[in-house]
Coordinates of C-alpha atoms and ligand atoms in Angstrom, one line a residue:
M1 CA 4.8 18.5 23.9
K2 CA 2.4 19.4 21.1
V3 CA 4.0 19.1 17.7
I4 CA 3.9 22.3 15.8
T5 CA 5.5 22.6 12.2
R6 CA 5.5 25.3 9.7
F7 CA 5.8 25.8 6.0
A8 CA 7.5 29.1 5.4
P9 CA 7.6 30.0 1.5
S10 CA 8.6 33.4 0.2
P11 CA 5.9 34.8 -2.0
T12 CA 8.4 35.1 -4.9
G13 CA 6.5 33.1 -7.8
F14 CA 5.0 29.9 -8.2
M15 CA 5.3 26.9 -6.0
H16 CA 7.4 24.0 -7.7
I17 CA 7.6 20.4 -6.4
G18 CA 10.6 21.1 -4.0
G19 CA 8.5 23.7 -2.0
V20 CA 5.5 21.3 -2.0
R21 CA 7.5 18.3 -0.9
T22 CA 8.8 20.5 2.2
A23 CA 5.3 21.4 3.0
L24 CA 4.2 17.8 2.7
F25 CA 6.5 16.5 5.0
A26 CA 5.9 19.2 7.6
Y27 CA 2.2 18.4 7.1
L28 CA 2.6 14.6 7.4
F29 CA 4.6 15.0 10.5
A30 CA 2.1 17.3 12.3
K31 CA -0.8 15.1 11.3
K32 CA 0.9 12.0 12.4
N33 CA 1.5 13.6 15.9
E34 CA -1.8 15.5 16.0
G35 CA -0.1 18.6 15.9
T36 CA -0.4 21.8 14.0
L37 CA 1.0 23.0 10.6
I38 CA 1.2 26.9 10.2
L39 CA 1.6 28.3 6.7
R40 CA 3.8 31.3 7.3
I41 CA 4.6 34.0 4.5
E42 CA 8.2 35.2 4.5
D43 CA 7.8 38.4 2.5
T44 CA 10.2 40.7 4.2
D45 CA 12.3 40.9 1.0
Q46 CA 9.9 43.2 -0.6
A47 CA 11.8 43.6 -3.7
R48 CA 11.4 39.8 -4.6
A49 CA 7.8 39.7 -3.7
I50 CA 5.5 38.9 -6.7
E51 CA 1.8 39.9 -6.7
G52 CA -0.6 36.9 -6.5
S53 CA 2.1 34.4 -5.0
I54 CA 0.2 34.1 -1.6
Q55 CA -3.0 33.1 -3.2
H56 CA -0.9 30.8 -5.6
I57 CA 0.7 29.2 -2.6
Q58 CA -2.7 28.5 -0.9
D59 CA -4.2 27.2 -4.2
S60 CA -1.2 24.9 -4.7
L61 CA -1.5 23.5 -1.2
S62 CA -5.3 23.2 -1.2
W63 CA -5.3 21.3 -4.4
L64 CA -3.0 18.7 -2.7
G65 CA -5.0 18.5 0.5
I66 CA -2.1 19.9 2.6
D67 CA -4.0 22.0 4.8
W68 CA -2.8 24.3 7.5
E69 CA -4.4 25.4 10.9
Y70 CA -3.1 29.0 10.6
G71 CA -2.1 30.9 7.6
P72 CA -2.5 34.1 5.6
D73 CA -6.2 33.7 5.8
K74 CA -6.2 32.5 9.3
P75 CA -4.4 34.5 12.2
G76 CA -3.1 32.5 15.0
P77 CA -3.2 33.2 18.8
F78 CA 0.4 34.8 18.0
G79 CA -1.2 37.1 15.3
S80 CA -0.7 37.3 11.6
C81 CA 1.0 34.5 9.6
I82 CA 2.4 37.1 7.1
Q83 CA 5.7 38.4 8.1
S84 CA 5.1 42.0 6.9
E85 CA 2.3 42.2 9.3
R86 CA 4.4 41.3 12.2
M87 CA 6.9 44.2 12.3
D88 CA 5.9 45.0 15.8
S89 CA 7.6 41.7 16.9
Y90 CA 10.7 42.0 15.0
R91 CA 11.3 45.6 16.4
A92 CA 10.4 44.4 19.9
F93 CA 13.0 41.6 19.7
A94 CA 15.7 43.9 18.0
Q95 CA 15.1 46.2 21.0
K96 CA 15.6 43.3 23.3
L97 CA 19.0 42.3 21.7
M98 CA 20.0 46.1 21.7
D99 CA 19.2 46.4 25.3
A100 CA 21.4 43.3 26.1
G101 CA 24.3 44.6 24.0
H102 CA 23.7 42.0 21.3
A103 CA 22.8 44.4 18.6
Y104 CA 24.3 47.4 17.0
P105 CA 23.6 49.8 14.2
D106 CA 26.1 49.2 11.3
P107 CA 28.2 52.4 11.2
Y108 CA 29.6 51.7 7.6
T109 CA 28.4 52.9 4.2
H110 CA 28.1 50.6 1.3
D111 CA 31.5 51.7 -0.2
E112 CA 33.4 51.2 3.0
I113 CA 32.1 47.6 3.5
T114 CA 33.0 47.0 -0.3
A115 CA 36.6 48.2 0.5
F116 CA 36.6 45.8 3.6
R117 CA 35.7 43.0 1.4
E118 CA 38.3 43.8 -1.4
T119 CA 40.9 44.0 1.1
A120 CA 40.2 40.5 2.7
K121 CA 40.1 39.1 -0.8
A122 CA 43.4 40.7 -1.7
E123 CA 44.8 39.3 1.6
K124 CA 43.3 35.7 0.8
R125 CA 41.2 35.6 4.1
P126 CA 37.4 35.4 4.6
F127 CA 35.7 38.7 5.0
L128 CA 34.1 38.7 8.3
F129 CA 32.0 41.8 9.6
R130 CA 32.8 40.9 13.1
D131 CA 36.4 41.8 12.4
H132 CA 35.3 45.5 11.8
R133 CA 32.8 45.7 14.6
P134 CA 32.8 49.2 16.2
E135 CA 34.4 49.7 19.8
T136 CA 31.2 51.6 21.0
F137 CA 27.8 51.1 19.7
S138 CA 25.8 54.3 18.8
V139 CA 21.9 54.6 19.1
W140 CA 20.0 53.0 16.5
D141 CA 18.0 55.4 14.3
G142 CA 16.1 52.7 12.5
K143 CA 17.3 53.6 9.4
S144 CA 20.8 52.0 9.1
P145 CA 21.0 48.2 9.2
L146 CA 21.2 46.7 12.5
R147 CA 23.6 43.9 13.1
F148 CA 23.8 41.1 15.5
K149 CA 26.8 40.9 17.8
V150 CA 27.6 37.3 17.9
P151 CA 27.7 36.6 21.7
E152 CA 30.6 34.1 21.6
I153 CA 32.9 33.1 18.9
K154 CA 32.8 29.3 19.5
R155 CA 32.4 26.0 17.6
Y156 CA 28.9 24.8 17.4
E157 CA 27.6 21.2 17.4
W158 CA 24.1 20.3 16.8
N159 CA 21.8 17.5 15.8
D160 CA 19.8 17.3 12.7
A161 CA 16.9 14.7 13.0
V162 CA 17.9 13.5 9.5
R163 CA 21.7 14.3 9.2
G164 CA 22.7 13.4 12.6
E165 CA 25.5 15.1 14.4
L166 CA 26.8 18.2 12.7
E167 CA 29.3 20.8 13.6
A168 CA 30.8 24.1 12.3
G169 CA 33.7 26.2 13.5
E170 CA 34.1 30.0 14.3
E171 CA 34.4 30.8 10.6
A172 CA 30.7 30.1 10.2
L173 CA 29.8 32.8 12.6
D174 CA 29.6 36.4 11.9
D175 CA 27.7 39.7 12.8
F176 CA 24.8 39.3 10.4
I177 CA 22.1 41.9 9.7
L178 CA 19.2 41.5 11.7
M179 CA 17.1 44.7 10.4
K180 CA 17.8 46.0 7.0
G181 CA 18.0 49.8 6.0
D182 CA 14.4 49.5 4.5
G183 CA 13.1 48.7 8.1
Y184 CA 12.5 45.0 7.3
P185 CA 13.9 42.1 9.0
T186 CA 16.3 39.6 7.3
Y187 CA 15.2 36.0 6.9
N188 CA 17.8 35.0 9.4
F189 CA 16.3 37.2 12.1
A190 CA 12.4 37.0 11.4
H191 CA 12.3 33.2 10.9
I192 CA 13.8 32.7 14.5
V193 CA 11.6 35.4 16.2
D194 CA 8.4 33.8 14.5
D195 CA 9.4 30.1 15.2
H196 CA 9.8 31.3 18.7
L197 CA 6.6 33.3 19.0
M198 CA 4.6 30.6 17.2
G199 CA 5.9 27.7 19.3
V200 CA 7.3 25.9 16.5
T201 CA 8.8 22.6 17.7
H202 CA 10.1 21.2 14.3
I203 CA 11.5 22.9 11.4
F204 CA 11.4 21.0 8.0
R205 CA 13.3 22.7 5.3
A206 CA 16.0 22.4 2.4
D207 CA 19.6 21.6 2.9
E208 CA 20.8 24.9 1.7
F209 CA 20.2 26.3 5.3
I210 CA 22.6 24.0 6.9
S211 CA 25.7 26.2 6.5
S212 CA 23.6 29.0 8.2
T213 CA 22.7 27.0 11.1
P214 CA 25.6 28.0 13.5
R215 CA 24.4 31.7 12.8
F216 CA 20.9 30.8 13.8
L217 CA 22.3 28.9 16.8
S218 CA 24.2 32.0 18.0
L219 CA 21.0 34.1 17.8
Y220 CA 19.0 31.4 19.6
D221 CA 21.6 31.9 22.4
A222 CA 21.6 35.4 22.4
L223 CA 17.7 35.4 22.7
G224 CA 17.9 32.7 25.4
V225 CA 15.3 30.6 23.6
P226 CA 15.9 26.9 22.7
A227 CA 16.1 26.0 19.0
P228 CA 13.5 23.7 17.7
V229 CA 14.3 20.3 16.2
F230 CA 16.0 20.7 12.8
V231 CA 14.7 18.3 10.0
T232 CA 16.8 18.9 6.9
L233 CA 15.1 17.3 3.8
P234 CA 17.3 15.8 1.1
A235 CA 17.4 17.6 -2.3
I236 CA 15.3 16.7 -5.0
L237 CA 17.6 15.8 -7.9
R238 CA 17.2 15.7 -11.8
D239 CA 16.3 12.3 -13.2
D240 CA 20.1 11.7 -14.1
R241 CA 21.0 12.7 -10.7
T242 CA 23.8 15.0 -11.8
K243 CA 22.4 18.1 -9.9
K244 CA 19.5 19.5 -8.0
L245 CA 16.2 19.8 -10.0
G246 CA 15.8 23.3 -11.2
K247 CA 13.4 25.3 -13.1
R248 CA 15.2 24.5 -16.3
D249 CA 14.9 20.8 -15.6
G250 CA 11.2 20.8 -15.6
A251 CA 10.5 22.0 -11.8
K252 CA 7.5 23.8 -13.0
D253 CA 4.4 25.3 -11.1
V254 CA 2.7 22.5 -9.3
L255 CA -0.6 23.8 -10.4
E256 CA 0.4 22.9 -14.0
Y257 CA 0.3 19.3 -13.0
K258 CA -3.6 19.8 -12.0
T259 CA -4.2 21.4 -15.7
E260 CA -2.5 18.5 -17.2
G261 CA -4.9 16.1 -15.3
Y262 CA -2.8 14.7 -12.5
L263 CA -4.7 13.5 -9.4
P264 CA -3.5 15.3 -6.1
S265 CA -3.5 11.9 -4.5
A266 CA -0.9 10.7 -7.1
M267 CA 1.3 13.8 -6.6
V268 CA 1.3 13.3 -2.9
N269 CA 2.1 9.6 -3.1
Y270 CA 4.9 10.3 -5.5
L271 CA 6.5 13.4 -3.7
A272 CA 6.2 11.6 -0.2
L273 CA 8.6 8.9 -1.6
I274 CA 11.2 11.3 -2.9
G275 CA 13.4 11.3 0.2
W276 CA 11.1 9.3 2.5
N277 CA 11.2 5.4 2.5
P278 CA 8.2 3.6 3.9
G279 CA 10.5 0.7 4.7
T280 CA 8.8 -1.8 2.4
D281 CA 8.3 -2.3 -1.3
E282 CA 4.9 -0.9 -1.1
E283 CA 4.5 2.1 -3.4
I284 CA 0.8 3.2 -3.6
F285 CA -0.4 5.1 -0.5
S286 CA -3.3 7.3 0.1
K287 CA -2.7 10.5 2.1
D288 CA -4.1 8.9 5.1
E289 CA -1.9 5.9 4.8
L290 CA 0.9 8.4 4.4
I291 CA 0.2 10.0 7.7
Q292 CA 0.1 6.8 9.5
R293 CA 3.3 5.5 8.1
F294 CA 5.3 8.8 8.2
S295 CA 8.2 8.9 10.3
V296 CA 11.4 11.3 10.4
D297 CA 13.7 8.4 11.0
Q298 CA 12.9 7.1 7.5
I299 CA 13.6 10.5 5.6
Q300 CA 16.8 9.7 3.8
K301 CA 20.0 11.9 3.9
S302 CA 20.9 11.7 0.2
G303 CA 18.8 13.3 -2.6
G304 CA 16.1 11.6 -4.3
A305 CA 15.4 12.0 -8.0
F306 CA 12.3 13.4 -9.8
N307 CA 10.9 11.7 -12.9
E308 CA 8.0 12.8 -14.5
M309 CA 7.5 9.3 -16.1
K310 CA 7.2 7.7 -12.7
L311 CA 4.7 10.6 -11.6
K312 CA 2.6 9.4 -14.6
W313 CA 2.9 5.7 -13.5
F314 CA 1.6 6.9 -10.0
N315 CA -1.1 8.9 -11.6
R316 CA -2.3 5.8 -13.5
E317 CA -2.4 3.6 -10.5
H318 CA -4.4 6.3 -8.7
I319 CA -6.9 6.6 -11.5
L320 CA -7.3 2.9 -11.5
K321 CA -8.3 3.2 -7.9
L322 CA -11.0 5.9 -8.3
S323 CA -14.6 5.0 -8.0
S324 CA -16.7 5.4 -11.0
D325 CA -18.3 8.5 -9.5
E326 CA -14.8 9.9 -8.7
F327 CA -13.5 9.2 -12.0
L328 CA -16.5 11.1 -13.8
K329 CA -15.9 14.0 -11.4
H330 CA -12.4 14.6 -12.7
A331 CA -13.3 13.7 -16.3
S332 CA -16.0 16.3 -16.3
L333 CA -13.2 18.9 -15.9
F334 CA -11.5 17.6 -19.0
L335 CA -14.3 17.0 -21.4
S336 CA -16.0 19.7 -23.3
K337 CA -19.3 20.8 -22.0
E338 CA -21.0 19.7 -25.2
T339 CA -19.6 16.2 -24.9
Y340 CA -20.3 15.7 -21.2
T341 CA -23.9 17.1 -21.5
A342 CA -24.5 15.0 -24.5
L343 CA -23.2 11.6 -23.0
N344 CA -24.9 12.6 -19.7
K345 CA -28.4 13.1 -21.4
K346 CA -28.2 9.6 -22.9
N347 CA -26.8 8.1 -19.7
L348 CA -23.7 7.0 -21.3
L349 CA -21.2 8.3 -19.0
E350 CA -21.1 5.4 -16.6
S351 CA -20.7 2.9 -19.3
L352 CA -17.8 4.7 -20.8
V353 CA -15.8 4.8 -17.6
P354 CA -13.9 1.5 -18.1
L355 CA -13.1 2.6 -21.7
M356 CA -11.8 5.9 -20.7
R357 CA -10.0 4.7 -17.7
E358 CA -8.1 1.9 -19.7
R359 CA -6.7 4.5 -22.0
I360 CA -5.3 7.2 -19.9
Q361 CA -2.4 8.2 -17.8
T362 CA -3.6 11.7 -17.3
F363 CA -6.9 13.3 -17.5
S364 CA -5.9 15.8 -20.0
E365 CA -5.7 12.9 -22.5
L366 CA -9.4 12.8 -22.4
K367 CA -9.5 16.3 -23.6
D368 CA -7.2 15.3 -26.6
M369 CA -9.4 12.3 -27.3
D370 CA -12.6 14.4 -27.0
E371 CA -11.1 17.2 -29.4
A372 CA -10.3 14.3 -31.9
G373 CA -13.9 13.3 -31.8
E374 CA -13.5 10.1 -30.1
F375 CA -16.5 10.4 -27.9
S376 CA -18.9 12.3 -29.9
F377 CA -20.4 9.2 -31.8
Y378 CA -21.5 7.5 -28.6
A379 CA -24.3 10.1 -28.2
E380 CA -25.0 11.0 -31.7
A381 CA -25.1 8.8 -34.5
P382 CA -22.2 9.6 -36.8
T383 CA -22.5 10.9 -40.3
Y384 CA -20.1 9.4 -42.7
P385 CA -19.6 8.8 -46.5
V386 CA -21.3 5.7 -47.5
S387 CA -17.9 4.4 -49.1
G388 CA -16.4 4.5 -45.7
L389 CA -18.6 1.4 -44.8
L390 CA -16.8 -0.7 -47.6
P391 CA -14.1 -3.0 -46.5
K392 CA -11.0 -2.7 -48.5
D393 CA -11.2 -6.3 -49.5
D394 CA -14.5 -6.1 -50.9
M395 CA -15.9 -2.9 -52.0
D396 CA -19.3 -4.1 -53.0
K397 CA -22.3 -2.4 -51.4
Q398 CA -24.7 -5.3 -52.0
R399 CA -22.6 -7.8 -50.2
T400 CA -21.8 -5.3 -47.4
A401 CA -25.4 -4.6 -46.9
T402 CA -26.2 -8.5 -46.8
R403 CA -23.4 -8.9 -44.1
L404 CA -24.7 -6.0 -42.0
K405 CA -28.3 -7.6 -42.2
Q406 CA -26.9 -10.8 -41.0
V407 CA -25.2 -9.1 -38.2
M408 CA -28.4 -7.3 -37.3
S409 CA -30.2 -10.6 -37.2
L410 CA -27.7 -12.1 -34.9
L411 CA -27.8 -9.2 -32.6
N412 CA -31.6 -9.6 -32.4
T413 CA -31.1 -13.0 -30.6
L414 CA -29.9 -11.0 -27.7
N415 CA -32.4 -9.3 -25.2
D416 CA -31.5 -6.2 -23.2
S417 CA -30.3 -8.0 -20.3
E418 CA -27.8 -9.8 -22.3
W419 CA -26.6 -6.8 -24.1
H420 CA -23.1 -6.4 -23.0
D421 CA -19.7 -6.4 -25.0
Q422 CA -18.9 -10.0 -24.3
K423 CA -22.2 -11.3 -25.3
I424 CA -22.3 -9.4 -28.4
K425 CA -19.0 -10.6 -29.5
E426 CA -19.9 -14.1 -28.9
V427 CA -23.0 -13.9 -31.2
V428 CA -21.3 -12.1 -34.0
W429 CA -17.7 -13.6 -33.8
P430 CA -18.5 -17.1 -35.4
Y431 CA -20.1 -15.3 -38.5
A432 CA -17.2 -12.8 -38.8
E433 CA -14.7 -15.9 -38.7
E434 CA -16.7 -17.8 -41.5
K435 CA -17.0 -14.8 -43.8
G436 CA -13.7 -13.2 -43.1
R437 CA -13.3 -10.9 -40.1
G438 CA -12.7 -7.6 -41.8
L439 CA -15.6 -8.1 -44.3
V440 CA -17.9 -8.2 -41.3
L441 CA -16.4 -6.3 -38.5
W442 CA -15.2 -3.3 -40.5
P443 CA -18.7 -2.2 -41.7
F444 CA -20.2 -3.3 -38.3
R445 CA -17.8 -0.8 -36.4
F446 CA -17.9 1.9 -39.2
T447 CA -21.6 1.9 -38.9
L448 CA -21.4 2.6 -35.2
S449 CA -18.7 5.2 -35.1
G450 CA -18.3 6.5 -38.5
R451 CA -14.5 6.6 -38.0
G452 CA -11.5 4.6 -39.3
K453 CA -10.2 4.3 -35.8
S454 CA -12.3 3.5 -32.7
P455 CA -12.9 0.8 -30.1
D456 CA -14.2 -2.4 -31.5
P457 CA -18.0 -2.5 -32.5
F458 CA -18.8 -4.8 -29.4
T459 CA -17.5 -2.3 -27.1
I460 CA -19.5 0.6 -28.9
A461 CA -22.5 -1.4 -29.2
G462 CA -22.4 -2.3 -25.6
V463 CA -22.2 1.3 -24.5
I464 CA -24.9 2.7 -26.9
G465 CA -27.3 -0.2 -26.3
K466 CA -29.4 -2.4 -28.5
K467 CA -31.9 -0.1 -29.7
E468 CA -29.3 2.5 -31.0
T469 CA -27.2 -0.2 -32.4
I470 CA -29.9 -1.5 -34.5
T471 CA -31.1 1.7 -35.8
R472 CA -27.5 2.6 -36.8
I473 CA -27.3 -0.7 -38.8
E474 CA -30.5 -0.1 -40.2
D475 CA -29.5 3.3 -41.4
A476 CA -26.3 1.9 -42.8
I477 CA -28.1 -0.8 -44.8
R478 CA -30.6 1.8 -46.3
A479 CA -27.6 4.1 -47.3
L480 CA -25.9 1.2 -49.0
G481 CA -29.2 0.9 -51.2
Ligands
LIG1 N1 11.3 31.7 3.3 C1 12.3 30.5 3.2 C2 12.4 29.9 1.9 O1 11.4 30.1 1.2 C3 12.0 29.4 4.4 C4 13.0 28.8 4.8 C5 12.7 28.1 6.1 O2 11.8 27.1 6.0 O3 13.2 28.4 7.2 O4 13.2 29.2 1.4

């Protein structure tokens, strides 16, 4: 049996991590089994649809490398993947159900139903529409809601691949609406028709649908189609585990993480571990490794907490694994054009990678550093007030110039091939120790960066090269008179 899974978001706004995690699990399972993932847009609640959401959903999944075989951009052999473009199928199945006596037009007005509901409440019993089912069914005009006639009021037992054996009694069954007064099908009806027509074998979804499952099962029964395997994912909880993660607790648009400089690989890695357990202590996985390792058996029943600090930690681990080229590809999106071009022109990007890499958890930190001027002095000699060159403990220009001259002659003992931070430190360090570190290293560093705070002078000198280092020191000595 070929595995077919689907991710079926409603286009009602941005995708947050809960939705993405569902998509990821459906994707990992499909890939692992050489199956298919369908991206289906459930837009039958037209009042809730938000313009631009479909594109946003696709952008979010594409960013994470969760790709689908059929989607809003690629119809399948079963037609469109957008529910509002599949209306003929719902009408056909509604007709089938009517023909079999399993569906009937709702004869009541809104006020009448409200009255039924209130009476039930006053009598302290649950309101069930099936208690008011008309004796004879009229012909459906397509304008009133069409209701499902539950074929049999009975107890349902079913198996959930994660939760195990579940059951619910008659109270969970009712004559729910199949087609609404506005002509669109309900979620309850449309998803079952689509899953059937699309050949879906496994449904990955959130736990809020468990209580509706008996209704779904009664509809599968009426249609005479087998239910797919239900794979109910554990909730994503707030970090303090007191409740489900909501928008107010930081369940934000997943593309915001892109803007903040998270790597898609880190996001995928972290989300996979919320509710799924690899069975070992390992934590760092690439997407391909996750595909290899993924199994439904290791999805947890209980909720998993989302913690942004932990996500940051994963991001750092993934940043450490990037090749220099990959690192620069991401960095280029966060450095200003001017900085990037200037560094690139002088061939300094590559040598700055270790320095950048060691200082960030997310790429947007590079942007902050760039804006604070922390990269500009590499490509361009800094301008500074001469007084800045003088160490606090000895503000004498003459002596500072003498020390810089000594540093310069020590540096001149190194040839180009020996020019790297370790070696530079080796030749300058004994002199700094002898004269007082601050007295020697402060002017040396300030000469190169023009800033009160910057990496140490050996690192900067190593990056900008011998020629540029010597030139900057010469200029400083001249400025000191
Ligand atoms: N459209 C539903 C939602 O966004 C999908 C539920 C399902 O996967 O069946 O929650």
